[in-house]
Amino acid sequence: MRHKIVAGNWKMNKSLEEAKALASEIVRLVADVNNKAKVVLCVPYPYLLPVKELLSDNKKIQVAAQNCSEHESGAYTGEVSAAMLKSMDVPYVILGHSERRQYFGEDGKLLAKKIDKALEHHLSPIFCCGEPLEIREKGTHEALVKRQIEESLFHLSGEILEDRVIIAYEPVWAIGTGKTATSQQAQDMHAVIRKHIVKKYSQSVADNISILYGGSVGAANAKELFASPDVDGGLVGGASLKSKDFTEIIKAIA
Ligand code: PGA
């Protein structure tokens, strides 16, 4: 179902003490935010339980993992399975982040398997797509993003897609660079994604799926980005590590 969502992707940052302090501070600040936005903290694996414990029965804030294995279980040293995450009551998992694609060679086919594993274990994937700079400059960004979505999501039923999957459009050139997409660029791509979903599924599936924007979202630009009709919130990296900035971004949801 379509929701307003602000997810903070902490990536590989913070000690345990720092992570707990940041989460506590976010809990405190978000208590005063009066909108319906769901808040998701995408924390490193070892911090999932401590942060979850801190959130206890917080209605607004939940945790997410940043990745999971495509395998069910077994001899995969260093990997974490969707079943393990589910056994810890983790509701969401980021899949297909551009850093995973770039540094760990994850491609659309592998991501389709990870999506299936996550769904099989009742996790909601936050599926990331987005083009690198050279593709944007060549003008083939829409085709690439459509292909990323086809490869990893279009084997799902419309029902599963609209109920369980969140899409995050993150142009690679905007991630961690301070160079955000304009609200028009974000809106245009979100509309392209929604139209592509209409073509494959239906208008109602497209209308029901949440599509987040990510890439240098900050306290200063969030309001404008989130005002676009097809932008349902954000996946926030750097600014999610600062409790005040992150809270300002959550407040920017109308
Ligand atoms: P950024 O990262 O906000 O630091 O650009 C976004 C992301 O990688 O999800």
PDB file of C-alpha atoms and ligand atoms in Angstrom:
ATOM      1  CA  MET A   1       0.000   0.000   0.000  1.00  0.00           C
ATOM      2  CA  ARG A   2       1.167   3.489  -0.823  1.00  0.00           C
ATOM      3  CA  HIS A   3       2.589   5.299   2.180  1.00  0.00           C
ATOM      4  CA  LYS A   4       4.785   8.267   2.868  1.00  0.00           C
ATOM      5  CA  ILE A   5       8.093   6.854   4.008  1.00  0.00           C
ATOM      6  CA  VAL A   6      11.399   8.339   5.080  1.00  0.00           C
ATOM      7  CA  ALA A   7      14.135   5.719   5.358  1.00  0.00           C
ATOM      8  CA  GLY A   8      17.580   6.475   6.737  1.00  0.00           C
ATOM      9  CA  ASN A   9      20.353   4.369   5.246  1.00  0.00           C
ATOM     10  CA  TRP A  10      23.163   4.409   7.790  1.00  0.00           C
ATOM     11  CA  LYS A  11      25.423   2.310   5.524  1.00  0.00           C
ATOM     12  CA  MET A  12      28.629   1.147   7.276  1.00  0.00           C
ATOM     13  CA  ASN A  13      28.813   3.858   9.898  1.00  0.00           C
ATOM     14  CA  LYS A  14      28.793   4.294  13.700  1.00  0.00           C
ATOM     15  CA  SER A  15      29.943   2.243  16.668  1.00  0.00           C
ATOM     16  CA  LEU A  16      27.309   0.417  18.704  1.00  0.00           C
ATOM     17  CA  GLU A  17      27.249   3.188  21.312  1.00  0.00           C
ATOM     18  CA  GLU A  18      26.942   5.860  18.625  1.00  0.00           C
ATOM     19  CA  ALA A  19      24.213   3.916  16.858  1.00  0.00           C
ATOM     20  CA  LYS A  20      22.180   3.604  20.049  1.00  0.00           C
ATOM     21  CA  ALA A  21      22.662   7.286  20.826  1.00  0.00           C
ATOM     22  CA  LEU A  22      21.567   8.295  17.312  1.00  0.00           C
ATOM     23  CA  ALA A  23      18.503   6.047  17.409  1.00  0.00           C
ATOM     24  CA  SER A  24      17.499   7.380  20.856  1.00  0.00           C
ATOM     25  CA  GLU A  25      17.872  10.937  19.668  1.00  0.00           C
ATOM     26  CA  ILE A  26      15.742  10.202  16.586  1.00  0.00           C
ATOM     27  CA  VAL A  27      13.050   8.598  18.770  1.00  0.00           C
ATOM     28  CA  ARG A  28      13.004  11.692  20.964  1.00  0.00           C
ATOM     29  CA  LEU A  29      12.830  14.181  18.088  1.00  0.00           C
ATOM     30  CA  VAL A  30      10.373  12.221  15.964  1.00  0.00           C
ATOM     31  CA  ALA A  31       7.907  12.052  18.878  1.00  0.00           C
ATOM     32  CA  ASP A  32       7.035  15.675  18.048  1.00  0.00           C
ATOM     33  CA  VAL A  33       6.493  15.110  14.345  1.00  0.00           C
ATOM     34  CA  ASN A  34       2.819  15.197  13.476  1.00  0.00           C
ATOM     35  CA  ASN A  35       2.507  13.568  10.106  1.00  0.00           C
ATOM     36  CA  LYS A  36       1.700  10.090   8.862  1.00  0.00           C
ATOM     37  CA  ALA A  37       5.152   9.346   7.469  1.00  0.00           C
ATOM     38  CA  LYS A  38       6.612   5.973   8.323  1.00  0.00           C
ATOM     39  CA  VAL A  39      10.222   6.164   9.443  1.00  0.00           C
ATOM     40  CA  VAL A  40      12.644   3.328   8.742  1.00  0.00           C
ATOM     41  CA  LEU A  41      16.167   3.063  10.129  1.00  0.00           C
ATOM     42  CA  CYS A  42      18.326   0.926   7.832  1.00  0.00           C
ATOM     43  CA  VAL A  43      21.091   0.017  10.233  1.00  0.00           C
ATOM     44  CA  PRO A  44      24.083  -2.358   9.981  1.00  0.00           C
ATOM     45  CA  TYR A  45      23.210  -5.980  10.856  1.00  0.00           C
ATOM     46  CA  PRO A  46      24.798  -6.004  14.337  1.00  0.00           C
ATOM     47  CA  TYR A  47      22.721  -3.007  15.386  1.00  0.00           C
ATOM     48  CA  LEU A  48      19.333  -4.328  14.286  1.00  0.00           C
ATOM     49  CA  LEU A  49      18.426  -5.865  17.644  1.00  0.00           C
ATOM     50  CA  PRO A  50      19.827  -3.137  19.907  1.00  0.00           C
ATOM     51  CA  VAL A  51      18.104  -0.444  17.854  1.00  0.00           C
ATOM     52  CA  LYS A  52      14.878  -2.470  17.718  1.00  0.00           C
ATOM     53  CA  GLU A  53      14.972  -2.821  21.473  1.00  0.00           C
ATOM     54  CA  LEU A  54      15.334   0.920  21.806  1.00  0.00           C
ATOM     55  CA  LEU A  55      12.324   1.488  19.552  1.00  0.00           C
ATOM     56  CA  SER A  56      10.293  -1.040  21.564  1.00  0.00           C
ATOM     57  CA  ASP A  57       6.675  -0.440  20.536  1.00  0.00           C
ATOM     58  CA  ASN A  58       7.267   2.811  18.675  1.00  0.00           C
ATOM     59  CA  LYS A  59       4.434   3.033  16.152  1.00  0.00           C
ATOM     60  CA  LYS A  60       6.204   5.343  13.731  1.00  0.00           C
ATOM     61  CA  ILE A  61       9.754   4.000  13.508  1.00  0.00           C
ATOM     62  CA  GLN A  62      10.910   0.578  12.323  1.00  0.00           C
ATOM     63  CA  VAL A  63      14.220  -0.988  11.349  1.00  0.00           C
ATOM     64  CA  ALA A  64      15.503  -2.386   8.063  1.00  0.00           C
ATOM     65  CA  ALA A  65      18.515  -4.433   7.042  1.00  0.00           C
ATOM     66  CA  GLN A  66      20.698  -3.146   4.217  1.00  0.00           C
ATOM     67  CA  ASN A  67      21.000  -6.451   2.364  1.00  0.00           C
ATOM     68  CA  CYS A  68      20.266 -10.166   2.620  1.00  0.00           C
ATOM     69  CA  SER A  69      21.473 -13.363   0.988  1.00  0.00           C
ATOM     70  CA  GLU A  70      19.831 -14.948  -2.033  1.00  0.00           C
ATOM     71  CA  HIS A  71      20.362 -18.334  -0.347  1.00  0.00           C
ATOM     72  CA  GLU A  72      18.104 -19.949   2.207  1.00  0.00           C
ATOM     73  CA  SER A  73      20.786 -21.160   4.651  1.00  0.00           C
ATOM     74  CA  GLY A  74      24.017 -23.118   4.802  1.00  0.00           C
ATOM     75  CA  ALA A  75      27.723 -22.741   4.065  1.00  0.00           C
ATOM     76  CA  TYR A  76      27.854 -19.072   3.043  1.00  0.00           C
ATOM     77  CA  THR A  77      30.340 -17.577   5.486  1.00  0.00           C
ATOM     78  CA  GLY A  78      29.640 -13.971   6.338  1.00  0.00           C
ATOM     79  CA  GLU A  79      26.163 -13.896   4.813  1.00  0.00           C
ATOM     80  CA  VAL A  80      22.859 -13.111   6.540  1.00  0.00           C
ATOM     81  CA  SER A  81      19.652 -14.775   5.363  1.00  0.00           C
ATOM     82  CA  ALA A  82      16.167 -13.358   4.998  1.00  0.00           C
ATOM     83  CA  ALA A  83      14.991 -16.090   7.397  1.00  0.00           C
ATOM     84  CA  MET A  84      17.399 -14.807  10.058  1.00  0.00           C
ATOM     85  CA  LEU A  85      16.125 -11.267   9.621  1.00  0.00           C
ATOM     86  CA  LYS A  86      12.561 -12.476   9.876  1.00  0.00           C
ATOM     87  CA  SER A  87      13.384 -14.430  13.033  1.00  0.00           C
ATOM     88  CA  MET A  88      14.518 -11.103  14.510  1.00  0.00           C
ATOM     89  CA  ASP A  89      11.250  -9.483  13.416  1.00  0.00           C
ATOM     90  CA  VAL A  90      12.936  -7.141  10.959  1.00  0.00           C
ATOM     91  CA  PRO A  91      10.223  -5.879   8.597  1.00  0.00           C
ATOM     92  CA  TYR A  92      12.229  -4.335   5.726  1.00  0.00           C
ATOM     93  CA  VAL A  93      15.403  -4.946   3.740  1.00  0.00           C
ATOM     94  CA  ILE A  94      17.142  -2.689   1.213  1.00  0.00           C
ATOM     95  CA  LEU A  95      18.016  -4.618  -1.949  1.00  0.00           C
ATOM     96  CA  GLY A  96      19.878  -3.470  -5.026  1.00  0.00           C
ATOM     97  CA  HIS A  97      21.495  -0.364  -3.595  1.00  0.00           C
ATOM     98  CA  SER A  98      23.909   1.050  -6.185  1.00  0.00           C
ATOM     99  CA  GLU A  99      26.829   0.459  -3.813  1.00  0.00           C
ATOM    100  CA  ARG A 100      25.936  -3.249  -3.748  1.00  0.00           C
ATOM    101  CA  ARG A 101      25.664  -3.246  -7.542  1.00  0.00           C
ATOM    102  CA  GLN A 102      28.938  -1.344  -7.975  1.00  0.00           C
ATOM    103  CA  TYR A 103      31.227  -2.831  -5.298  1.00  0.00           C
ATOM    104  CA  PHE A 104      29.751  -6.301  -4.876  1.00  0.00           C
ATOM    105  CA  GLY A 105      28.773  -7.038  -8.458  1.00  0.00           C
ATOM    106  CA  GLU A 106      25.064  -7.508  -7.755  1.00  0.00           C
ATOM    107  CA  ASP A 107      23.066  -7.587 -10.967  1.00  0.00           C
ATOM    108  CA  GLY A 108      19.391  -7.713 -11.828  1.00  0.00           C
ATOM    109  CA  LYS A 109      19.200 -11.501 -11.923  1.00  0.00           C
ATOM    110  CA  LEU A 110      20.804 -11.936  -8.512  1.00  0.00           C
ATOM    111  CA  LEU A 111      18.593  -9.191  -7.115  1.00  0.00           C
ATOM    112  CA  ALA A 112      15.500 -10.996  -8.389  1.00  0.00           C
ATOM    113  CA  LYS A 113      16.575 -13.988  -6.268  1.00  0.00           C
ATOM    114  CA  LYS A 114      17.158 -11.790  -3.224  1.00  0.00           C
ATOM    115  CA  ILE A 115      13.758 -10.168  -3.723  1.00  0.00           C
ATOM    116  CA  ASP A 116      12.163 -13.629  -3.804  1.00  0.00           C
ATOM    117  CA  LYS A 117      13.966 -14.725  -0.632  1.00  0.00           C
ATOM    118  CA  ALA A 118      12.964 -11.560   1.189  1.00  0.00           C
ATOM    119  CA  LEU A 119       9.322 -11.945   0.152  1.00  0.00           C
ATOM    120  CA  GLU A 120       9.289 -15.647   0.954  1.00  0.00           C
ATOM    121  CA  HIS A 121      10.242 -14.722   4.524  1.00  0.00           C
ATOM    122  CA  HIS A 122       7.717 -11.894   4.737  1.00  0.00           C
ATOM    123  CA  LEU A 123      10.179  -9.030   4.580  1.00  0.00           C
ATOM    124  CA  SER A 124       9.329  -5.966   2.503  1.00  0.00           C
ATOM    125  CA  PRO A 125      12.119  -5.149   0.077  1.00  0.00           C
ATOM    126  CA  ILE A 126      13.099  -1.539  -0.518  1.00  0.00           C
ATOM    127  CA  PHE A 127      14.314  -2.074  -4.070  1.00  0.00           C
ATOM    128  CA  CYS A 128      16.796   0.509  -5.367  1.00  0.00           C
ATOM    129  CA  CYS A 129      17.248   1.462  -8.991  1.00  0.00           C
ATOM    130  CA  GLY A 130      18.975   4.364 -10.704  1.00  0.00           C
ATOM    131  CA  GLU A 131      21.408   5.335 -13.417  1.00  0.00           C
ATOM    132  CA  PRO A 132      25.076   6.317 -13.306  1.00  0.00           C
ATOM    133  CA  LEU A 133      26.139   9.715 -14.642  1.00  0.00           C
ATOM    134  CA  GLU A 134      27.320   8.529 -18.061  1.00  0.00           C
ATOM    135  CA  ILE A 135      23.925   6.944 -18.737  1.00  0.00           C
ATOM    136  CA  ARG A 136      22.139  10.139 -17.720  1.00  0.00           C
ATOM    137  CA  GLU A 137      24.440  12.100 -20.046  1.00  0.00           C
ATOM    138  CA  LYS A 138      23.747   9.701 -22.901  1.00  0.00           C
ATOM    139  CA  GLY A 139      20.026  10.152 -22.310  1.00  0.00           C
ATOM    140  CA  THR A 140      19.305   6.443 -21.835  1.00  0.00           C
ATOM    141  CA  HIS A 141      18.478   6.700 -18.115  1.00  0.00           C
ATOM    142  CA  GLU A 142      14.789   5.924 -18.490  1.00  0.00           C
ATOM    143  CA  ALA A 143      15.497   2.759 -20.459  1.00  0.00           C
ATOM    144  CA  LEU A 144      18.054   1.597 -17.887  1.00  0.00           C
ATOM    145  CA  VAL A 145      15.793   2.149 -14.882  1.00  0.00           C
ATOM    146  CA  LYS A 146      12.901   0.405 -16.643  1.00  0.00           C
ATOM    147  CA  ARG A 147      15.189  -2.538 -17.351  1.00  0.00           C
ATOM    148  CA  GLN A 148      16.396  -2.697 -13.722  1.00  0.00           C
ATOM    149  CA  ILE A 149      12.778  -2.899 -12.593  1.00  0.00           C
ATOM    150  CA  GLU A 150      11.843  -5.483 -15.226  1.00  0.00           C
ATOM    151  CA  GLU A 151      14.802  -7.710 -14.357  1.00  0.00           C
ATOM    152  CA  SER A 152      14.272  -7.806 -10.619  1.00  0.00           C
ATOM    153  CA  LEU A 153      10.573  -7.117  -9.994  1.00  0.00           C
ATOM    154  CA  PHE A 154       8.447  -7.925 -13.022  1.00  0.00           C
ATOM    155  CA  HIS A 155       8.298 -11.648 -12.280  1.00  0.00           C
ATOM    156  CA  LEU A 156       6.180 -10.813  -9.205  1.00  0.00           C
ATOM    157  CA  SER A 157       2.405 -10.702  -9.171  1.00  0.00           C
ATOM    158  CA  GLY A 158       0.792  -7.280  -9.115  1.00  0.00           C
ATOM    159  CA  GLU A 159      -0.692  -8.060  -5.734  1.00  0.00           C
ATOM    160  CA  ILE A 160       2.681  -8.821  -4.160  1.00  0.00           C
ATOM    161  CA  LEU A 161       4.286  -5.821  -5.831  1.00  0.00           C
ATOM    162  CA  GLU A 162       1.745  -3.312  -4.557  1.00  0.00           C
ATOM    163  CA  ASP A 163       1.380  -4.844  -1.096  1.00  0.00           C
ATOM    164  CA  ARG A 164       4.951  -5.651  -0.217  1.00  0.00           C
ATOM    165  CA  VAL A 165       7.522  -3.841  -2.353  1.00  0.00           C
ATOM    166  CA  ILE A 166       8.833  -0.297  -2.034  1.00  0.00           C
ATOM    167  CA  ILE A 167      10.865   1.183  -4.890  1.00  0.00           C
ATOM    168  CA  ALA A 168      13.619   3.740  -4.332  1.00  0.00           C
ATOM    169  CA  TYR A 169      14.836   5.697  -7.346  1.00  0.00           C
ATOM    170  CA  GLU A 170      18.403   6.757  -6.612  1.00  0.00           C
ATOM    171  CA  PRO A 171      20.394   8.291  -9.457  1.00  0.00           C
ATOM    172  CA  VAL A 172      23.958   7.151  -8.773  1.00  0.00           C
ATOM    173  CA  TRP A 173      25.370  10.591  -9.591  1.00  0.00           C
ATOM    174  CA  ALA A 174      23.326  12.075  -6.761  1.00  0.00           C
ATOM    175  CA  ILE A 175      24.355   9.607  -4.051  1.00  0.00           C
ATOM    176  CA  GLY A 176      26.735  11.059  -1.504  1.00  0.00           C
ATOM    177  CA  THR A 177      27.718  13.824  -3.900  1.00  0.00           C
ATOM    178  CA  GLY A 178      25.657  16.708  -2.555  1.00  0.00           C
ATOM    179  CA  LYS A 179      24.326  17.037  -6.104  1.00  0.00           C
ATOM    180  CA  THR A 180      20.669  16.127  -5.820  1.00  0.00           C
ATOM    181  CA  ALA A 181      18.334  15.553  -8.744  1.00  0.00           C
ATOM    182  CA  THR A 182      16.005  18.491  -9.274  1.00  0.00           C
ATOM    183  CA  SER A 183      12.469  17.865  -8.112  1.00  0.00           C
ATOM    184  CA  GLN A 184      11.489  17.826 -11.804  1.00  0.00           C
ATOM    185  CA  GLN A 185      14.084  15.138 -12.620  1.00  0.00           C
ATOM    186  CA  ALA A 186      12.883  13.064  -9.678  1.00  0.00           C
ATOM    187  CA  GLN A 187       9.215  13.517 -10.572  1.00  0.00           C
ATOM    188  CA  ASP A 188       9.872  12.665 -14.236  1.00  0.00           C
ATOM    189  CA  MET A 189      11.595   9.382 -13.408  1.00  0.00           C
ATOM    190  CA  HIS A 190       9.020   8.423 -10.775  1.00  0.00           C
ATOM    191  CA  ALA A 191       6.292   9.008 -13.352  1.00  0.00           C
ATOM    192  CA  VAL A 192       8.196   6.862 -15.869  1.00  0.00           C
ATOM    193  CA  ILE A 193       8.430   4.060 -13.282  1.00  0.00           C
ATOM    194  CA  ARG A 194       4.733   4.296 -12.481  1.00  0.00           C
ATOM    195  CA  LYS A 195       3.791   4.262 -16.188  1.00  0.00           C
ATOM    196  CA  HIS A 196       5.965   1.219 -16.708  1.00  0.00           C
ATOM    197  CA  ILE A 197       4.109  -0.525 -13.895  1.00  0.00           C
ATOM    198  CA  VAL A 198       0.766   0.460 -15.460  1.00  0.00           C
ATOM    199  CA  LYS A 199       1.869  -1.122 -18.725  1.00  0.00           C
ATOM    200  CA  LYS A 200       2.892  -4.410 -17.125  1.00  0.00           C
ATOM    201  CA  TYR A 201       0.238  -4.580 -14.385  1.00  0.00           C
ATOM    202  CA  SER A 202      -2.498  -1.967 -13.981  1.00  0.00           C
ATOM    203  CA  GLN A 203      -3.167   1.598 -12.942  1.00  0.00           C
ATOM    204  CA  SER A 204      -4.181   0.490  -9.478  1.00  0.00           C
ATOM    205  CA  VAL A 205      -0.953  -1.446  -8.876  1.00  0.00           C
ATOM    206  CA  ALA A 206       1.008   1.625 -10.014  1.00  0.00           C
ATOM    207  CA  ASP A 207      -1.084   3.896  -7.805  1.00  0.00           C
ATOM    208  CA  ASN A 208      -0.567   1.690  -4.759  1.00  0.00           C
ATOM    209  CA  ILE A 209       3.202   1.343  -4.785  1.00  0.00           C
ATOM    210  CA  SER A 210       5.424   3.714  -2.802  1.00  0.00           C
ATOM    211  CA  ILE A 211       8.317   5.191  -4.769  1.00  0.00           C
ATOM    212  CA  LEU A 212      10.999   6.964  -2.749  1.00  0.00           C
ATOM    213  CA  TYR A 213      13.663   9.297  -4.053  1.00  0.00           C
ATOM    214  CA  GLY A 214      17.262   8.979  -2.839  1.00  0.00           C
ATOM    215  CA  GLY A 215      20.438  10.896  -3.547  1.00  0.00           C
ATOM    216  CA  SER A 216      21.660  13.813  -1.425  1.00  0.00           C
ATOM    217  CA  VAL A 217      18.294  14.397   0.214  1.00  0.00           C
ATOM    218  CA  GLY A 218      18.804  16.956   2.978  1.00  0.00           C
ATOM    219  CA  ALA A 219      16.911  19.243   5.307  1.00  0.00           C
ATOM    220  CA  ALA A 220      17.118  22.029   2.723  1.00  0.00           C
ATOM    221  CA  ASN A 221      15.774  20.212  -0.347  1.00  0.00           C
ATOM    222  CA  ALA A 222      13.430  17.566   1.107  1.00  0.00           C
ATOM    223  CA  LYS A 223      10.282  19.672   1.068  1.00  0.00           C
ATOM    224  CA  GLU A 224      10.574  20.491  -2.611  1.00  0.00           C
ATOM    225  CA  LEU A 225      11.477  16.919  -3.585  1.00  0.00           C
ATOM    226  CA  PHE A 226       8.605  15.426  -1.565  1.00  0.00           C
ATOM    227  CA  ALA A 227       6.079  17.886  -2.985  1.00  0.00           C
ATOM    228  CA  SER A 228       6.113  16.104  -6.356  1.00  0.00           C
ATOM    229  CA  PRO A 229       3.002  13.975  -6.864  1.00  0.00           C
ATOM    230  CA  ASP A 230       4.853  10.737  -7.621  1.00  0.00           C
ATOM    231  CA  VAL A 231       7.493  11.063  -4.891  1.00  0.00           C
ATOM    232  CA  ASP A 232       6.341   9.262  -1.739  1.00  0.00           C
ATOM    233  CA  GLY A 233       9.301  10.083   0.467  1.00  0.00           C
ATOM    234  CA  GLY A 234      13.011   9.491   0.568  1.00  0.00           C
ATOM    235  CA  LEU A 235      15.862   7.085   1.114  1.00  0.00           C
ATOM    236  CA  VAL A 236      18.382   9.236   2.920  1.00  0.00           C
ATOM    237  CA  GLY A 237      22.072   8.450   3.408  1.00  0.00           C
ATOM    238  CA  GLY A 238      24.428  11.075   4.844  1.00  0.00           C
ATOM    239  CA  ALA A 239      21.728  13.278   6.368  1.00  0.00           C
ATOM    240  CA  SER A 240      20.212  10.304   8.218  1.00  0.00           C
ATOM    241  CA  LEU A 241      23.318  10.179  10.418  1.00  0.00           C
ATOM    242  CA  LYS A 242      22.410  13.553  11.928  1.00  0.00           C
ATOM    243  CA  SER A 243      19.307  13.330  14.089  1.00  0.00           C
ATOM    244  CA  LYS A 244      18.234  16.941  13.566  1.00  0.00           C
ATOM    245  CA  ASP A 245      18.629  16.901   9.792  1.00  0.00           C
ATOM    246  CA  PHE A 246      16.890  13.544   9.566  1.00  0.00           C
ATOM    247  CA  THR A 247      13.980  14.818  11.634  1.00  0.00           C
ATOM    248  CA  GLU A 248      13.695  17.913   9.445  1.00  0.00           C
ATOM    249  CA  ILE A 249      13.486  15.622   6.426  1.00  0.00           C
ATOM    250  CA  ILE A 250      10.679  13.628   8.084  1.00  0.00           C
ATOM    251  CA  LYS A 251       8.858  16.887   8.841  1.00  0.00           C
ATOM    252  CA  ALA A 252       9.118  17.808   5.160  1.00  0.00           C
ATOM    253  CA  ILE A 253       6.514  15.145   4.366  1.00  0.00           C
ATOM    254  CA  ALA A 254       3.228  16.976   3.983  1.00  0.00           C
TER     255      ALA A 254
HETATM  256  P1  PGA B   1      22.965  10.119   0.276  1.00  0.00           P
HETATM  257  O1  PGA B   1      22.764   8.543   0.098  1.00  0.00           O
HETATM  258  O2  PGA B   1      21.702  10.658   0.871  1.00  0.00           O
HETATM  259  O3  PGA B   1      24.145  10.261   1.176  1.00  0.00           O
HETATM  260  O4  PGA B   1      23.213  10.683  -1.082  1.00  0.00           O
HETATM  261  C1  PGA B   1      21.548   8.002  -0.324  1.00  0.00           C
HETATM  262  C2  PGA B   1      21.652   6.506  -0.402  1.00  0.00           C
HETATM  263  O5  PGA B   1      22.717   5.996  -0.760  1.00  0.00           O
HETATM  264  O6  PGA B   1      20.683   5.775  -0.116  1.00  0.00           O
END
